[in-house]
Short mmCIF file of C-alpha atoms and ligand atoms in Angstrom, two decimals:
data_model
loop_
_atom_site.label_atom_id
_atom_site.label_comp_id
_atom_site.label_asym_id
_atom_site.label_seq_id
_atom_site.Cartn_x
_atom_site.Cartn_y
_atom_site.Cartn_z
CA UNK S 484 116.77 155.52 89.53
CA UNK S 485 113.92 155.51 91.77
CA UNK S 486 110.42 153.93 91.57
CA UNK S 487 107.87 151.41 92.93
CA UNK S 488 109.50 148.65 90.97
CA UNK S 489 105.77 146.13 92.12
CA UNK S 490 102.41 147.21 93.68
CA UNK S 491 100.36 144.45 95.18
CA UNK S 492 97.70 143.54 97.49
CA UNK S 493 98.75 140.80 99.67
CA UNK S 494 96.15 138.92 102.42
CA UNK S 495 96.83 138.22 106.28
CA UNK S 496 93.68 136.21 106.88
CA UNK S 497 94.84 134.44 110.06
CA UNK S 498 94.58 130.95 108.47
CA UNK S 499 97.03 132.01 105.25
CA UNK S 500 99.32 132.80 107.86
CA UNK S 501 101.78 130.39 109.34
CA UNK S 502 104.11 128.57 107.06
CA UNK S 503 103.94 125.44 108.87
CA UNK S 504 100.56 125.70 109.61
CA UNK S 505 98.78 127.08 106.17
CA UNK S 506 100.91 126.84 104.40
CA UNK S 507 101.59 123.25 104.88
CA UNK S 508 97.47 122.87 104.77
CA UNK S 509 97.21 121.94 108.21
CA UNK S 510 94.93 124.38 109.62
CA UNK S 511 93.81 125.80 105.96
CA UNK S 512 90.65 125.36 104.54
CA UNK S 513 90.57 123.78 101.28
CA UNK S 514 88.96 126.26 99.86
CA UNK S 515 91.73 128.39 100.99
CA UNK S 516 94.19 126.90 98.86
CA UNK S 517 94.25 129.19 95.71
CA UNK S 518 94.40 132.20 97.93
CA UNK S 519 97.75 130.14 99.72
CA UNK S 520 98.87 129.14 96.09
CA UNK S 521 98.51 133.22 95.14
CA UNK S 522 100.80 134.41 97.92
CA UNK S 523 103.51 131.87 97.41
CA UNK S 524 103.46 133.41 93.19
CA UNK S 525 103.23 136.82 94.72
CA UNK S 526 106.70 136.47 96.68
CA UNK S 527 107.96 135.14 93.54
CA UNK S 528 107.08 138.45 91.77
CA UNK S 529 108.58 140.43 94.53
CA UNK S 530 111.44 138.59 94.13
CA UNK S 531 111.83 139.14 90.21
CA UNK S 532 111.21 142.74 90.94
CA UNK S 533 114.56 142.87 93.00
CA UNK S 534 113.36 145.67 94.98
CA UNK S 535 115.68 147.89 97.11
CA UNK S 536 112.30 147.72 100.10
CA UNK S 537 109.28 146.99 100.34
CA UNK S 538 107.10 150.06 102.26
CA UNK S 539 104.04 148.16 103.59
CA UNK S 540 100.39 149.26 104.98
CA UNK S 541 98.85 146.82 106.97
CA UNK S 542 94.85 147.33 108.02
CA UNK S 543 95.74 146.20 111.22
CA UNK S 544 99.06 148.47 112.15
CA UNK S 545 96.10 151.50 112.87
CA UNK S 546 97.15 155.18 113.89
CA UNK S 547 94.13 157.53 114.87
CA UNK S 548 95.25 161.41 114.15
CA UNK S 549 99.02 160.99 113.05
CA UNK S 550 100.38 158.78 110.01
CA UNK S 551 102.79 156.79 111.67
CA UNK S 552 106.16 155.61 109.44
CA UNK S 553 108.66 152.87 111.16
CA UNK S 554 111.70 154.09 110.44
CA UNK S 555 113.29 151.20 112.66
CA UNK S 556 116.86 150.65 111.19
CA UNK S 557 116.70 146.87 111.89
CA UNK S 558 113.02 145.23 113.01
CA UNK S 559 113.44 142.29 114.74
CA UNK S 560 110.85 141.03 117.71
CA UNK S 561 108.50 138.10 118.65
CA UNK S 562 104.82 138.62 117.51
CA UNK S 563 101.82 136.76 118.99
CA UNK S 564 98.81 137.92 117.05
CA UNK S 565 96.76 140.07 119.65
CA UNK S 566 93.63 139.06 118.07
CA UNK S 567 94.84 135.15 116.98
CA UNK S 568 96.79 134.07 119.58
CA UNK S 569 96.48 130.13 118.94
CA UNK S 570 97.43 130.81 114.95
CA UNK S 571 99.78 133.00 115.47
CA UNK S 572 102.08 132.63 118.03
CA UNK S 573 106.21 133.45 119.23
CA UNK S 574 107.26 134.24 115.57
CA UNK S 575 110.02 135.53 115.05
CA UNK S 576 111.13 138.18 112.90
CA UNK S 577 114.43 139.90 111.90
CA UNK S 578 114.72 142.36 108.84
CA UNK S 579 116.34 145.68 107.95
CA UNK S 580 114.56 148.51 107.84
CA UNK S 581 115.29 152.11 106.10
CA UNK S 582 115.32 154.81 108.19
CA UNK S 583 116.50 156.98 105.59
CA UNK S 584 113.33 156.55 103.23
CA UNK S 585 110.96 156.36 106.24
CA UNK S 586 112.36 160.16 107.22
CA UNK S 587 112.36 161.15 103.88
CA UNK S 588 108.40 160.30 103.72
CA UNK S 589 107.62 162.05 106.73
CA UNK S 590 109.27 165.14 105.30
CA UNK S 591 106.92 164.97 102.43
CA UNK S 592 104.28 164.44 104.29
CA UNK S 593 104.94 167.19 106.56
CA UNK S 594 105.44 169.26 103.75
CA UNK S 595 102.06 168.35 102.27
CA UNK S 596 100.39 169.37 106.19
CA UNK S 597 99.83 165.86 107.10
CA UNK S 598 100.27 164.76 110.45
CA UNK S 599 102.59 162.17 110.70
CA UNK S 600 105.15 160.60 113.13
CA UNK S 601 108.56 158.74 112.47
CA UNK S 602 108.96 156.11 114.94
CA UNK S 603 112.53 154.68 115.23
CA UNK S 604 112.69 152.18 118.17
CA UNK S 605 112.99 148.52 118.48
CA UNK S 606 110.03 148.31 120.94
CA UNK S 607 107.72 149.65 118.12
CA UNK S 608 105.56 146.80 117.48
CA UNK S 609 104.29 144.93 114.59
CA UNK S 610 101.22 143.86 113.87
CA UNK S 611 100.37 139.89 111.94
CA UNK S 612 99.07 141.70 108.78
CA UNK S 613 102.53 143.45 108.50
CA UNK S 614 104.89 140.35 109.72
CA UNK S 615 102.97 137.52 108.58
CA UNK S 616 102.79 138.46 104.73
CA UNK S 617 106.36 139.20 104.89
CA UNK S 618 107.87 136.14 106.56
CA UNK S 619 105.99 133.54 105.20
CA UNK S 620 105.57 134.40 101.30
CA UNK S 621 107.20 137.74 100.23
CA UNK S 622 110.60 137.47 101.36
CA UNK S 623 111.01 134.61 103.43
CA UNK S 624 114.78 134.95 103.55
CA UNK S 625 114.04 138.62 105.45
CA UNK S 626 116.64 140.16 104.01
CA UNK S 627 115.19 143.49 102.08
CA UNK S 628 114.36 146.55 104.22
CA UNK S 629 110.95 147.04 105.26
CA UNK S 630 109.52 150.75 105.74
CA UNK S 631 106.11 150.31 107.90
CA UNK S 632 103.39 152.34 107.71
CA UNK S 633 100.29 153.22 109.47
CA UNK S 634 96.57 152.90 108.50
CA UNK S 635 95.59 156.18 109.51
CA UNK S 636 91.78 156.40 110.79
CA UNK S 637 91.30 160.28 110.47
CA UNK S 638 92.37 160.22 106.98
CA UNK S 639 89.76 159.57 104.01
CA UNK S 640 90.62 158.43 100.79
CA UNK S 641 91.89 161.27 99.32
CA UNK S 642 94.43 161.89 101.73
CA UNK S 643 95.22 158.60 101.51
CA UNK S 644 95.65 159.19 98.10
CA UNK S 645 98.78 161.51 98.86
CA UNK S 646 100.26 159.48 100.95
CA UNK S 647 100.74 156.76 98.12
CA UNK S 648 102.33 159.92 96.03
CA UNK S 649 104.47 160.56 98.50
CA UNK S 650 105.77 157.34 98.88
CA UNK S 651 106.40 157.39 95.09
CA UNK S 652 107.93 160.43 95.31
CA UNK S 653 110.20 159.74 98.51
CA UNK S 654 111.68 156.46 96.92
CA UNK S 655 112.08 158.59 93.75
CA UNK S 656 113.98 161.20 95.18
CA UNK S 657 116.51 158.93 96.87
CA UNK S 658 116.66 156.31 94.22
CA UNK S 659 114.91 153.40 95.90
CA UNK S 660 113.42 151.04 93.85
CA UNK S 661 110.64 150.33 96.11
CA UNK S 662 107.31 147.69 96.04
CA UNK S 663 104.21 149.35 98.11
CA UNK S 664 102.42 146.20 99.31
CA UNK S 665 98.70 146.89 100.78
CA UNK S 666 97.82 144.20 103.48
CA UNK S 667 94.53 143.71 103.85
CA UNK S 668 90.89 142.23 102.33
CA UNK S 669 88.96 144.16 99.72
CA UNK S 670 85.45 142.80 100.65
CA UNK S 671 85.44 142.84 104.05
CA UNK S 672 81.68 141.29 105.70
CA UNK S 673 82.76 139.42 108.75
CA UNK S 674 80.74 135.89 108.41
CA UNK S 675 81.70 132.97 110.90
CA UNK S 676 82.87 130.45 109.51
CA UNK S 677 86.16 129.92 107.50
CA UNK S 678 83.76 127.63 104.67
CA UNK S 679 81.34 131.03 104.49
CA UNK S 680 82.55 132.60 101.31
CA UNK S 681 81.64 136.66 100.33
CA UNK S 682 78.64 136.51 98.35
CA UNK S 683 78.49 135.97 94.90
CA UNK S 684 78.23 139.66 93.99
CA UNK S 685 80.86 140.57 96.16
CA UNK S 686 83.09 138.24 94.36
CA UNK S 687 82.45 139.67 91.55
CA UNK S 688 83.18 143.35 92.63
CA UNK S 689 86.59 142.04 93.94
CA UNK S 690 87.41 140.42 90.53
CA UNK S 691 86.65 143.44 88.89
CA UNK S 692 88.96 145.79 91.48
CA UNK S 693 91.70 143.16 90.44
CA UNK S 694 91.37 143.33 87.08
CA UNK S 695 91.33 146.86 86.88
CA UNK S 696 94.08 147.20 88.68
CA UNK S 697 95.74 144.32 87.12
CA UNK S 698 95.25 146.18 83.80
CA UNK S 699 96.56 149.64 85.02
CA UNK S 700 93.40 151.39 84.86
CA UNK S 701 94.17 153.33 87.69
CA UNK S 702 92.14 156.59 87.00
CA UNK S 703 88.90 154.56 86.51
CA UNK S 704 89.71 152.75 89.55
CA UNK S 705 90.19 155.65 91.79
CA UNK S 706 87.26 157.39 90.33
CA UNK S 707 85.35 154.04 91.66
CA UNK S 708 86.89 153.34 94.73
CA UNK S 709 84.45 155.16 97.10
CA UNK S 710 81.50 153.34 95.59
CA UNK S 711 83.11 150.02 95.77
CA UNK S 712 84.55 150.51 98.92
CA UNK S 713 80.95 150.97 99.73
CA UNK S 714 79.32 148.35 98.36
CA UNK S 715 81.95 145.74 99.79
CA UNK S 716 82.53 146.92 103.19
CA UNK S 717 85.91 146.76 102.20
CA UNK S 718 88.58 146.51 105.10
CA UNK S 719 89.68 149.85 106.85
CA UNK S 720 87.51 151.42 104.50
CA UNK S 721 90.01 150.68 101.39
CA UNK S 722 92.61 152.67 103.22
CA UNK S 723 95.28 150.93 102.28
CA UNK S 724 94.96 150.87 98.87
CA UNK S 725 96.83 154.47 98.15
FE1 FE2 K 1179 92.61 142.10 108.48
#
């Protein structure tokens, strides 16, 4: 029976983002290391979910006018970070995708009047906050199906909004047991400085997003998210988190 089996946000701060690297607290701050220590837990709660995929929406895999969904049947490449090319460099990736859910979203999206394009070539490429999170702490083995999707910049919240249904209702419909994994930062004020920490009140508005959602108070949530999406400056305008 279909249904998103985990929902999570996940973090692709460049640092966080190499195994060897980070992960290994070579180039990580120390301050860094609960945020390290979090991801490593969080692939251990994907894998007790034992999803079928994992559809993931990365704030840096941006579409302007069209949702775009990877329906790439196997993804496999080479990323160097565009924008972190000394961090992140020649990784390489090679997991399955699911072209059958991907095309099965776009038809619900199409059906809902979104624009939207399925994309279903190897030369497609992937961005760090889509690879990284996925290589290094949610399924490091790279063996469950990955469905991409696009942070779309003409679409506000709401719309956003359906797209999460849809996804819900896609995997539903063909029995996936999905996890939707949002890649990206809630408070989002670029500072220099990896030792610069978000202010003290910004803090605090991200602990209480996490909580809430941690405690499955969804509808209070949404009814907040413009407001807190606000106050934070949260990243791609809290796009991601359908
Ligand atoms: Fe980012």
């Amino acid at each position: 029976m279909g249904e998103l089996s985990l929902v999570c946000l996940t973090a692709h701060t460049p640092r966080y983002c190499t195994y060897e690297a980070a992960f290994a607290g070579k180039l990580a701050h120390p301050d860094f290391r609960p945020v390290r220590d979090g991801l490593v837990e969080q692939g251990r709660y994907l894998a007790a979910a034992t999803p079928d995929v994992i559809v993931i929406n990365s704030c840096h895999l941006v579409s302007t006018f069209p949702t775009v969904v990877d329906g790439t049947p196997r993804h496999q490449g080479v990323l160097t970070a565009q924008e972190a090319p000394d961090l992140i460099r020649g990784v390489a990736y090679d997991f399955p995708g699911d072209y059958e859910l991907a095309s099965a979203l776009i038809e619900c999206g199409k059906a809902a009047g979104h624009q939207c394009v399925l994309a279903a070539d190897i030369h497609y490429p992937l961005d760090y906050g889509t690879v990284m999170p996925l290589v290094c702490s949610l399924d490091r083995t790279q063996t469950i199906p990955v469905v991409p999707v696009s942070v779309t910049l003409a679409n506000d919240l709401e719309e956003c909004y359906r797209w999460g249904q849809h996804i819900a209702r896609a995997a539903r419909d063909l029995g996936r047991r999905a996890a939707f994994v949002a890649s990206g930062s809630l408070s989002h004020k670029l500072v220099q400085g990896p030792e610069k920490w978000p202010s003290p009140e910004d803090q605090e508005l991200d602990h209480r997003f996490a909580r809430m959602l941690a405690d499955g108070e969804y509808e209070k949530l949404w009814a907040w998210l413009p407001e807190f999406v606000e106050a934070v400056e949260a990243e791609m305008g809290g796009r991601p988190w359908r």
